[in-house]
Short mmCIF file of C-alpha atoms and ligand atoms in Angstrom, two decimals:
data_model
loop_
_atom_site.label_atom_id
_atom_site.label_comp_id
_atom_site.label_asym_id
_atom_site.label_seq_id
_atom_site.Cartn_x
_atom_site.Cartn_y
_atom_site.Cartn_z
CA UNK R 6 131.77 109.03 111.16
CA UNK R 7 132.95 111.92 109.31
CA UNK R 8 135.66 114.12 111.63
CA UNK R 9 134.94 117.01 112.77
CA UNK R 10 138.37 117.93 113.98
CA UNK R 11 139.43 117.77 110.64
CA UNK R 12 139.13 121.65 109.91
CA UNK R 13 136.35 121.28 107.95
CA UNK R 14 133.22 122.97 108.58
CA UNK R 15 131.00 120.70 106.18
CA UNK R 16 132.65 117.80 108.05
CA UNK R 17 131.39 119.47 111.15
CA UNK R 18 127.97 119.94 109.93
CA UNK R 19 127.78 116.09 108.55
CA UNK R 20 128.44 115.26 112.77
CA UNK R 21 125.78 116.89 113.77
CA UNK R 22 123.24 115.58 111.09
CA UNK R 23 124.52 112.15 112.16
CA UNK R 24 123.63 112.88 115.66
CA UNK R 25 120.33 114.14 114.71
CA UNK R 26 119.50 111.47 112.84
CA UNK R 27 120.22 109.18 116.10
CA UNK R 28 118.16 110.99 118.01
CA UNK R 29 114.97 111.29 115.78
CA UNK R 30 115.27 107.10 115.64
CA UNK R 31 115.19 107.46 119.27
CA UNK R 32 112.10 105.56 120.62
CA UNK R 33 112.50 105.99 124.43
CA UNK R 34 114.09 108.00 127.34
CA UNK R 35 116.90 105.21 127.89
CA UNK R 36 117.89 105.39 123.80
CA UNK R 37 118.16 109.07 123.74
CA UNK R 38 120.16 109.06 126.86
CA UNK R 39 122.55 106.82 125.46
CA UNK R 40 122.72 108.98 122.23
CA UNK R 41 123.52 112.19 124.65
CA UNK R 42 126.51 109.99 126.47
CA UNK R 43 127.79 109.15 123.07
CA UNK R 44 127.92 112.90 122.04
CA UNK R 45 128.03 115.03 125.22
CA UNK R 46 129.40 112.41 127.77
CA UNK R 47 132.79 113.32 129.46
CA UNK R 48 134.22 110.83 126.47
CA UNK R 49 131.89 111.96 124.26
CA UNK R 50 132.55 113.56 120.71
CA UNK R 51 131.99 117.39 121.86
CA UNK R 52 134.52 116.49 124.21
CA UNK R 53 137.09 114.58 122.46
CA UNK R 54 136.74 117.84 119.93
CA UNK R 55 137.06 120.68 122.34
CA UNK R 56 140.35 118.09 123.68
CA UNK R 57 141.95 118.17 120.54
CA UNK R 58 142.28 122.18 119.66
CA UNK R 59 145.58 122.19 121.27
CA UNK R 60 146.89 119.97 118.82
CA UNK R 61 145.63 122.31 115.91
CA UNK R 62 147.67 124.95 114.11
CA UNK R 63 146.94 128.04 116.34
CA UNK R 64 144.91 129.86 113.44
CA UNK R 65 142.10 126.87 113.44
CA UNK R 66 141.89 126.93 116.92
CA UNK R 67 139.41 128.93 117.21
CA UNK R 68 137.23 127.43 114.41
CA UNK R 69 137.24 124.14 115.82
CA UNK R 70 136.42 125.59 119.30
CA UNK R 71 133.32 127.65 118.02
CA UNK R 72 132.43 124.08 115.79
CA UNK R 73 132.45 122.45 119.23
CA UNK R 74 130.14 124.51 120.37
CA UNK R 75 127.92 124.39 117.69
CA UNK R 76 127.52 120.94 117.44
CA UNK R 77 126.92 120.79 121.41
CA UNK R 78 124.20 123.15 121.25
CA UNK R 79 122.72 121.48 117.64
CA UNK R 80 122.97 117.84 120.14
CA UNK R 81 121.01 119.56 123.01
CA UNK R 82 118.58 121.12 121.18
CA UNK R 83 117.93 118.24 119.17
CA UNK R 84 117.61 116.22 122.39
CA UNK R 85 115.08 118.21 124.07
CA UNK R 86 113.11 118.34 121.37
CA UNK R 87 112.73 114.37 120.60
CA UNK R 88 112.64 114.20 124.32
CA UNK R 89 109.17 116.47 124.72
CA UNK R 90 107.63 114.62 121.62
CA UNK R 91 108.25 111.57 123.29
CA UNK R 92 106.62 112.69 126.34
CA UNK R 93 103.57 114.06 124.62
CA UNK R 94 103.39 110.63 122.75
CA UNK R 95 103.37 108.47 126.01
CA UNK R 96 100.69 111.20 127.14
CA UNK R 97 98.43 110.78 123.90
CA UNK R 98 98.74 107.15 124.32
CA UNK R 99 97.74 107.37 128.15
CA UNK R 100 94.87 109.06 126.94
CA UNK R 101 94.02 106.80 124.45
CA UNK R 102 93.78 104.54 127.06
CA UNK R 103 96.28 101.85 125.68
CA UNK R 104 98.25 99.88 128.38
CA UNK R 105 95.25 100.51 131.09
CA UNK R 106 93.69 97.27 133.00
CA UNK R 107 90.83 98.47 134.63
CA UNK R 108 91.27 95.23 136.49
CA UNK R 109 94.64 96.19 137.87
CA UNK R 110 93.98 97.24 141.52
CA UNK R 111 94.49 101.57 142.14
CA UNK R 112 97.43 102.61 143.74
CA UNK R 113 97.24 102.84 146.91
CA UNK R 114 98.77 105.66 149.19
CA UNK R 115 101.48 105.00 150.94
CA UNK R 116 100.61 104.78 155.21
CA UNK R 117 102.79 106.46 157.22
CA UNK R 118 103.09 105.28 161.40
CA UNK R 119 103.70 106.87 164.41
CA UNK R 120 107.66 107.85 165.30
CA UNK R 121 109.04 105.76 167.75
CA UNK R 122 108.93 108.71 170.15
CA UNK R 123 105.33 109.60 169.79
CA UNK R 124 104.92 105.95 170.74
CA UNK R 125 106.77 105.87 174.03
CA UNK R 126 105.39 109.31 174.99
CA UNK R 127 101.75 108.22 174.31
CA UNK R 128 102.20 104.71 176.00
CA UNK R 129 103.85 106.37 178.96
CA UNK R 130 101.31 109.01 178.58
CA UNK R 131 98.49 106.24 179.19
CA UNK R 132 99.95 104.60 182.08
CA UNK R 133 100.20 108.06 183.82
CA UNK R 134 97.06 109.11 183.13
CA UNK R 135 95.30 105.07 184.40
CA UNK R 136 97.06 106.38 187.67
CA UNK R 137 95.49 109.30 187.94
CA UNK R 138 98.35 111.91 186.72
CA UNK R 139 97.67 115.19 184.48
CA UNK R 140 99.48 115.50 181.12
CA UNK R 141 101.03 118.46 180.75
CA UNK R 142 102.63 120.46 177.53
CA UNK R 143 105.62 122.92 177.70
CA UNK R 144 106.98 125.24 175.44
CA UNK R 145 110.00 124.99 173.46
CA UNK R 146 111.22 128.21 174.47
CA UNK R 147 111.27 129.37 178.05
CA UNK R 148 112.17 131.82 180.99
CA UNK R 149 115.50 131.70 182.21
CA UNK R 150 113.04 131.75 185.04
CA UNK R 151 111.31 128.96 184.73
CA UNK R 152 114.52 126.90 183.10
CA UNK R 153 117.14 127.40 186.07
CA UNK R 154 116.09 130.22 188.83
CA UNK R 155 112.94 128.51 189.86
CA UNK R 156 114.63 124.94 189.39
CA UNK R 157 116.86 126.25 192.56
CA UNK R 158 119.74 126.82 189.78
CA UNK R 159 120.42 130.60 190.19
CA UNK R 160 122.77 132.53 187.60
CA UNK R 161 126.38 131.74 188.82
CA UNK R 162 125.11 128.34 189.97
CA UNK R 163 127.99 125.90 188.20
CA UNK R 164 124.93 123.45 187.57
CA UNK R 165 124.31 126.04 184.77
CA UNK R 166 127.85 124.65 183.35
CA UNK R 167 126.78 121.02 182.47
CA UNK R 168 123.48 122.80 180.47
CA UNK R 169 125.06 123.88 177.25
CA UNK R 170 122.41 126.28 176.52
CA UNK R 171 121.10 127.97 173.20
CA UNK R 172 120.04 131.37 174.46
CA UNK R 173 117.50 133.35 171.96
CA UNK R 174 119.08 135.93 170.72
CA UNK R 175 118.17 139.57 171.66
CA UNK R 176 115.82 138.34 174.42
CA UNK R 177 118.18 137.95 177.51
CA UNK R 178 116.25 135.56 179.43
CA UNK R 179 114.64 133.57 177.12
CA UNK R 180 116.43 130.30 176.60
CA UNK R 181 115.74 127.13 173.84
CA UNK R 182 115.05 124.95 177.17
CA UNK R 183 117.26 122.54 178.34
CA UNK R 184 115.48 119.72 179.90
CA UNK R 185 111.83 119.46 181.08
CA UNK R 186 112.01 120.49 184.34
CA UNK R 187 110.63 123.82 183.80
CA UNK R 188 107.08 121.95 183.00
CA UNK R 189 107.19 121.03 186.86
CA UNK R 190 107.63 125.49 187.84
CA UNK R 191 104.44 125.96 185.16
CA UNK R 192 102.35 123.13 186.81
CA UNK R 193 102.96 124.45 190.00
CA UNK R 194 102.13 128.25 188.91
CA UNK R 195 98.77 126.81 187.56
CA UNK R 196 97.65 123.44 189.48
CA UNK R 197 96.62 123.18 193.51
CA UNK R 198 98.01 120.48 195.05
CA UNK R 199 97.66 117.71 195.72
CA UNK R 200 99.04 117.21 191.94
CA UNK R 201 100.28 114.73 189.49
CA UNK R 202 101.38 115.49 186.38
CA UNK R 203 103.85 114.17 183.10
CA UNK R 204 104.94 116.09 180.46
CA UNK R 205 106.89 114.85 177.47
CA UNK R 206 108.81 116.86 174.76
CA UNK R 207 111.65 118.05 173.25
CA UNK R 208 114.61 119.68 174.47
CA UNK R 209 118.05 121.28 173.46
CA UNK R 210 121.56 121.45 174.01
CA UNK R 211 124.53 123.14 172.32
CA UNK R 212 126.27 119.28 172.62
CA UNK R 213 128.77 118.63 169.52
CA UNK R 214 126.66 115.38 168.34
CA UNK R 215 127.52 111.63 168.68
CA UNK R 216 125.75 108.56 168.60
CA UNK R 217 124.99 109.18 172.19
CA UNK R 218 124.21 113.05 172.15
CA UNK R 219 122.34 115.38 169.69
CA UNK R 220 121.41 119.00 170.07
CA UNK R 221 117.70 118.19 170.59
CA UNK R 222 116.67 114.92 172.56
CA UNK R 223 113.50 114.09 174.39
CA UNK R 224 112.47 113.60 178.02
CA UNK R 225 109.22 113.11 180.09
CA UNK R 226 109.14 115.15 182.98
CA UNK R 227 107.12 113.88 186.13
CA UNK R 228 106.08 115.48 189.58
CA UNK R 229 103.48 114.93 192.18
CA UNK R 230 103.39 117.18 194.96
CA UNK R 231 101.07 116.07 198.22
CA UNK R 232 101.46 115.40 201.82
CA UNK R 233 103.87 113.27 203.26
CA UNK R 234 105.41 112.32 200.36
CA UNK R 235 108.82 109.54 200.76
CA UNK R 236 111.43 108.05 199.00
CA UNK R 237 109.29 104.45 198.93
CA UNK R 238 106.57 106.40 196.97
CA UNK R 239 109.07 107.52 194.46
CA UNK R 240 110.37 103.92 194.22
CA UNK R 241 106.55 102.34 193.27
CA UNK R 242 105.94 104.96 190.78
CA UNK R 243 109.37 104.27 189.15
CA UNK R 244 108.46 100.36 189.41
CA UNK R 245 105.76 101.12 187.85
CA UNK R 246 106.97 102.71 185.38
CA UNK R 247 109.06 100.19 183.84
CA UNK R 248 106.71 97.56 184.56
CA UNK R 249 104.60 99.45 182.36
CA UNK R 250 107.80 100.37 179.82
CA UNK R 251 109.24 97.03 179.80
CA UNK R 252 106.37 94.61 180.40
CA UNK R 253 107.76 92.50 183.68
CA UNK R 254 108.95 93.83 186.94
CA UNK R 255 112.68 94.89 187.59
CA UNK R 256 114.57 95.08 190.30
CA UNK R 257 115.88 98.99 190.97
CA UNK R 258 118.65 100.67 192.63
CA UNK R 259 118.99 103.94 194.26
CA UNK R 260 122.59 105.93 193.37
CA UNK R 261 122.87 109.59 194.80
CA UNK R 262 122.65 111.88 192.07
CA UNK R 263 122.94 115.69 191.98
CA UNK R 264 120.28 117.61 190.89
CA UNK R 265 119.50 121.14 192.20
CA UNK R 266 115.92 120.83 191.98
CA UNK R 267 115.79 117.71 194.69
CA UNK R 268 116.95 116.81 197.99
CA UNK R 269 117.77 113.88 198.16
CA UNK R 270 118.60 113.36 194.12
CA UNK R 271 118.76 110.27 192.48
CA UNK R 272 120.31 108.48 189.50
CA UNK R 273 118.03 104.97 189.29
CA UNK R 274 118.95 102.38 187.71
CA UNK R 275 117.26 98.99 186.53
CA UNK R 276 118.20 95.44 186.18
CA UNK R 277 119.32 95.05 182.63
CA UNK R 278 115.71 93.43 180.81
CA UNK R 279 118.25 92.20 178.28
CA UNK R 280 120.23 89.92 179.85
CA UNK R 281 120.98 87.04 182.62
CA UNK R 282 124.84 87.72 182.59
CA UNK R 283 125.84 91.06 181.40
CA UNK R 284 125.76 92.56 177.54
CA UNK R 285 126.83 95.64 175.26
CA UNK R 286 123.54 97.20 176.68
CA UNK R 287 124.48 97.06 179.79
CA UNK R 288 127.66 97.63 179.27
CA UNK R 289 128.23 93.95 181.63
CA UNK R 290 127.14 95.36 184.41
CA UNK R 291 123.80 93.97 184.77
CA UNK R 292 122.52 97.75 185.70
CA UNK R 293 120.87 100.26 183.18
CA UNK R 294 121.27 104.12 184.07
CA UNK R 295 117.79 105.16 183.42
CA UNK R 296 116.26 107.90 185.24
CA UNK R 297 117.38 110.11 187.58
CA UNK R 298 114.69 111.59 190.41
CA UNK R 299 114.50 112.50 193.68
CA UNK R 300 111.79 114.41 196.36
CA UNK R 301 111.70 118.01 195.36
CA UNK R 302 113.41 120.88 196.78
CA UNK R 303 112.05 122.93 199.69
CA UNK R 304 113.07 126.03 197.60
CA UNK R 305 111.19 124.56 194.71
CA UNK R 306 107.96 124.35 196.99
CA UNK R 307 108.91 128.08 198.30
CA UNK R 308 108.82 129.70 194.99
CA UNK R 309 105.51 128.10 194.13
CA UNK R 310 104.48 129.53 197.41
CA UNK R 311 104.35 126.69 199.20
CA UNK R 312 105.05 125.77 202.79
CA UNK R 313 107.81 122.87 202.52
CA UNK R 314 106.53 121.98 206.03
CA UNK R 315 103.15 120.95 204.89
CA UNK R 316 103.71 119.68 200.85
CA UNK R 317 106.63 117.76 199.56
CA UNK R 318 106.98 115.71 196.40
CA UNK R 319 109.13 113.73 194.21
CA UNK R 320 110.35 113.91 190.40
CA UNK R 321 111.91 112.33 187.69
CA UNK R 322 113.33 112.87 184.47
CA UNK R 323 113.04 110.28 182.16
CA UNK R 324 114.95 110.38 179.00
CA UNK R 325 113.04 109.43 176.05
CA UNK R 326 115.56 109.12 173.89
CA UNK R 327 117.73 106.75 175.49
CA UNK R 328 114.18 104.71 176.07
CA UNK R 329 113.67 104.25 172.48
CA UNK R 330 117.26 103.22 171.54
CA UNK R 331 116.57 100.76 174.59
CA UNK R 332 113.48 99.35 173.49
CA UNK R 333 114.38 99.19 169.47
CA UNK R 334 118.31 98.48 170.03
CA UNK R 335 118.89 101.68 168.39
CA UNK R 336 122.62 102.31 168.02
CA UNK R 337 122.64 106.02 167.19
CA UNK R 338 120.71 108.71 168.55
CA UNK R 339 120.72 111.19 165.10
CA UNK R 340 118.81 108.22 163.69
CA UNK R 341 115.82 109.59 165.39
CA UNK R 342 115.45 112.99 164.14
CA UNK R 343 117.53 112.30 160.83
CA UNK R 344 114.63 112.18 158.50
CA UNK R 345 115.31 108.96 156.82
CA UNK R 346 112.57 107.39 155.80
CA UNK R 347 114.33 103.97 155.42
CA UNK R 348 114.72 104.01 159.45
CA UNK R 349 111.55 105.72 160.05
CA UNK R 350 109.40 102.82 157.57
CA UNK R 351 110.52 100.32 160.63
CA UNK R 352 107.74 101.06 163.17
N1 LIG C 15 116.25 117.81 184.36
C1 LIG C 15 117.37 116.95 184.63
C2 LIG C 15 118.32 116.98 183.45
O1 LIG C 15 117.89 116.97 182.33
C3 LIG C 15 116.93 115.55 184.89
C4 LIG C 15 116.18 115.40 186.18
C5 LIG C 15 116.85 115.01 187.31
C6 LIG C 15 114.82 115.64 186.25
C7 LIG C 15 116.21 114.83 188.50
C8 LIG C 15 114.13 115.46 187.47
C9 LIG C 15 114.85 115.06 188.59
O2 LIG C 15 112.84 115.73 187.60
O3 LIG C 15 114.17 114.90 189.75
O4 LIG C 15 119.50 116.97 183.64
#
């Protein structure tokens, strides 16, 4: 190959015809890539040239520099230019029809499947509905009202504290809600009881994310509100629950849990459906943490207008989430809203 760090503008000239050359001999994408390495690469020539100016007398410097230059542009353009005629080649073939088997079966589009989440919700969603439960939809955004005064949680309640709330800017009580509970305040604004209902959906936090938190997480909210209402019907719906979530029945336990929205609150907890003797799931404890209820608050019932004498009721949140990670042995929560198709082609 002729140098063109040699001073010499002809020599210069004779690189770039030589590159040219390569390049119009190039039959496909791969050949003409390996031509561009070869001349524009980081150890190509361009660079190798544009390397060696400091080593030139300082009155050729800039000759060599503006050769460099020349010759990268000449290499690019000549490039591009092979490059689009070999596209419109492959085109005029396709056309043409060679390489097409009419026998070959069409491509087919690719299926997508339901998210893990949508799953759960609509499987839970079932159940509640076969026993006789309403399902109910939220929004996103709600009252400050609906998200904490209603839920017995008034503004310098220190519940507030363990919410790490997104507040919408500008609006002063509207908040990015922070669990589902405010679906139970807008089913008792709209529904007589006796009621029923579930509602499922997303919800926020301002939680610096882990594998066991994430900013926005899902729950399913439940409440029935009727006469005479106790503990013991709390614990069949929850049995029921996980029969229905875990396909066999488990043995539960009631832990007092604080909630302002119930009186008494609890945290429930299952027998581990993973294991005879303790595992990571469970942490070897045999128990799983996995939804905390209780009978709701007579100041709940009051701010529906209700007379806590007559109506009482029970809740639960259930944490979606967690559910899924359960059920798929799902070892990071982000997984489920990352995006990533290589997780999300596994249901
Ligand atoms: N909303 C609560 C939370 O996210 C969870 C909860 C607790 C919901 C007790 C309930 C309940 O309905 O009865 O922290």
């Amino acid at each position: 190959m002729s140098d063109p760090a040699s001073g010499d503008p002809s020599s210069a000239a004779s690189t770039l015809a030589q590159a040219e050359a390569k390049i119009a001999a190039c039959d496909d994408l791969a050949a003409l890539k390996a031509v561009e390495r070869e001349y524009l690469g980081k150890q190509g020539v361009v660079a190798a040239l544009l390397a060696s100016i400091g080593d030139q007398p300082p009155d050729q410097r800039r000759g060599v520099g503006q050769r460099a230059n020349a010759l990268k542009q000449g290499v690019q353009q000549a490039l591009e230019t092979r490059q689009g005629a070999l596209a419109e080649a492959r085109v005029a073939s396709q056309r043409r029809g060679e390489g097409f088997d009419a026998t070959l079966p069409p491509p087919r589009p690719e299926r997508g499947s339901l998210h893990p989440l949508t799953q759960v919700s609509r499987e839970l969603e079932d159940l509640f509905q076969s026993m006789g439960y309403h399902v109910l939809d939220g929004p996103e955004v709600e009252t400050d009202y609906n998200n904490f005064e209603a839920l017995n949680i008034s503004a310098d309640h220190p519940a507030r504290d363990s919410h790490d709330t997104f507040f919408c800017e500008g609006s002063g009580h509207l908040v990015m809600r922070t669990h589902t509970s405010p679906v139970q305040i807008r089913a008792l604004a709209q529904l007589e009881p006796p009621l029923r209902v579930v509602a499922a959906g997303k919800c926020f936090r301002q939680e610096s994310t882990d594998a066991s938190h994430d900013h926005t997480f899902h729950q399913m909210e439940g409440l029935v509100i009727d006469r005479e209402i106790s503990v013991a019907h709390l614990i069949g719906a929850m049995k029921t629950l996980l029969r229905g979530i875990f396909h066999r029945d488990l043995e539960v336990r009631l832990r007092p849990g604080y909630f302002p929205f119930v009186e008494p609150g609890f945290e429930l907890d299952a027998r581990c459906p993973f294991c005879e003797a303790g595992c990571r799931v469970c942490k070897r404890t045999r128990w799983i943490e996995l939804l905390p209820c209780g009978l709701v608050h007579p100041n709940v019932l009051r701010a529906a207008g209700l007379d806590p004498d007559e109506w009482g009721g029970f809740a639960f949140g259930l944490g979606l989430s967690r559910l899924v990670m359960l059920r798929h042995n799902i070892d990071d929560l982000r997984h489920l809203l990352g995006g990533d198709l290589r997780f999300l082609e596994q249901f």
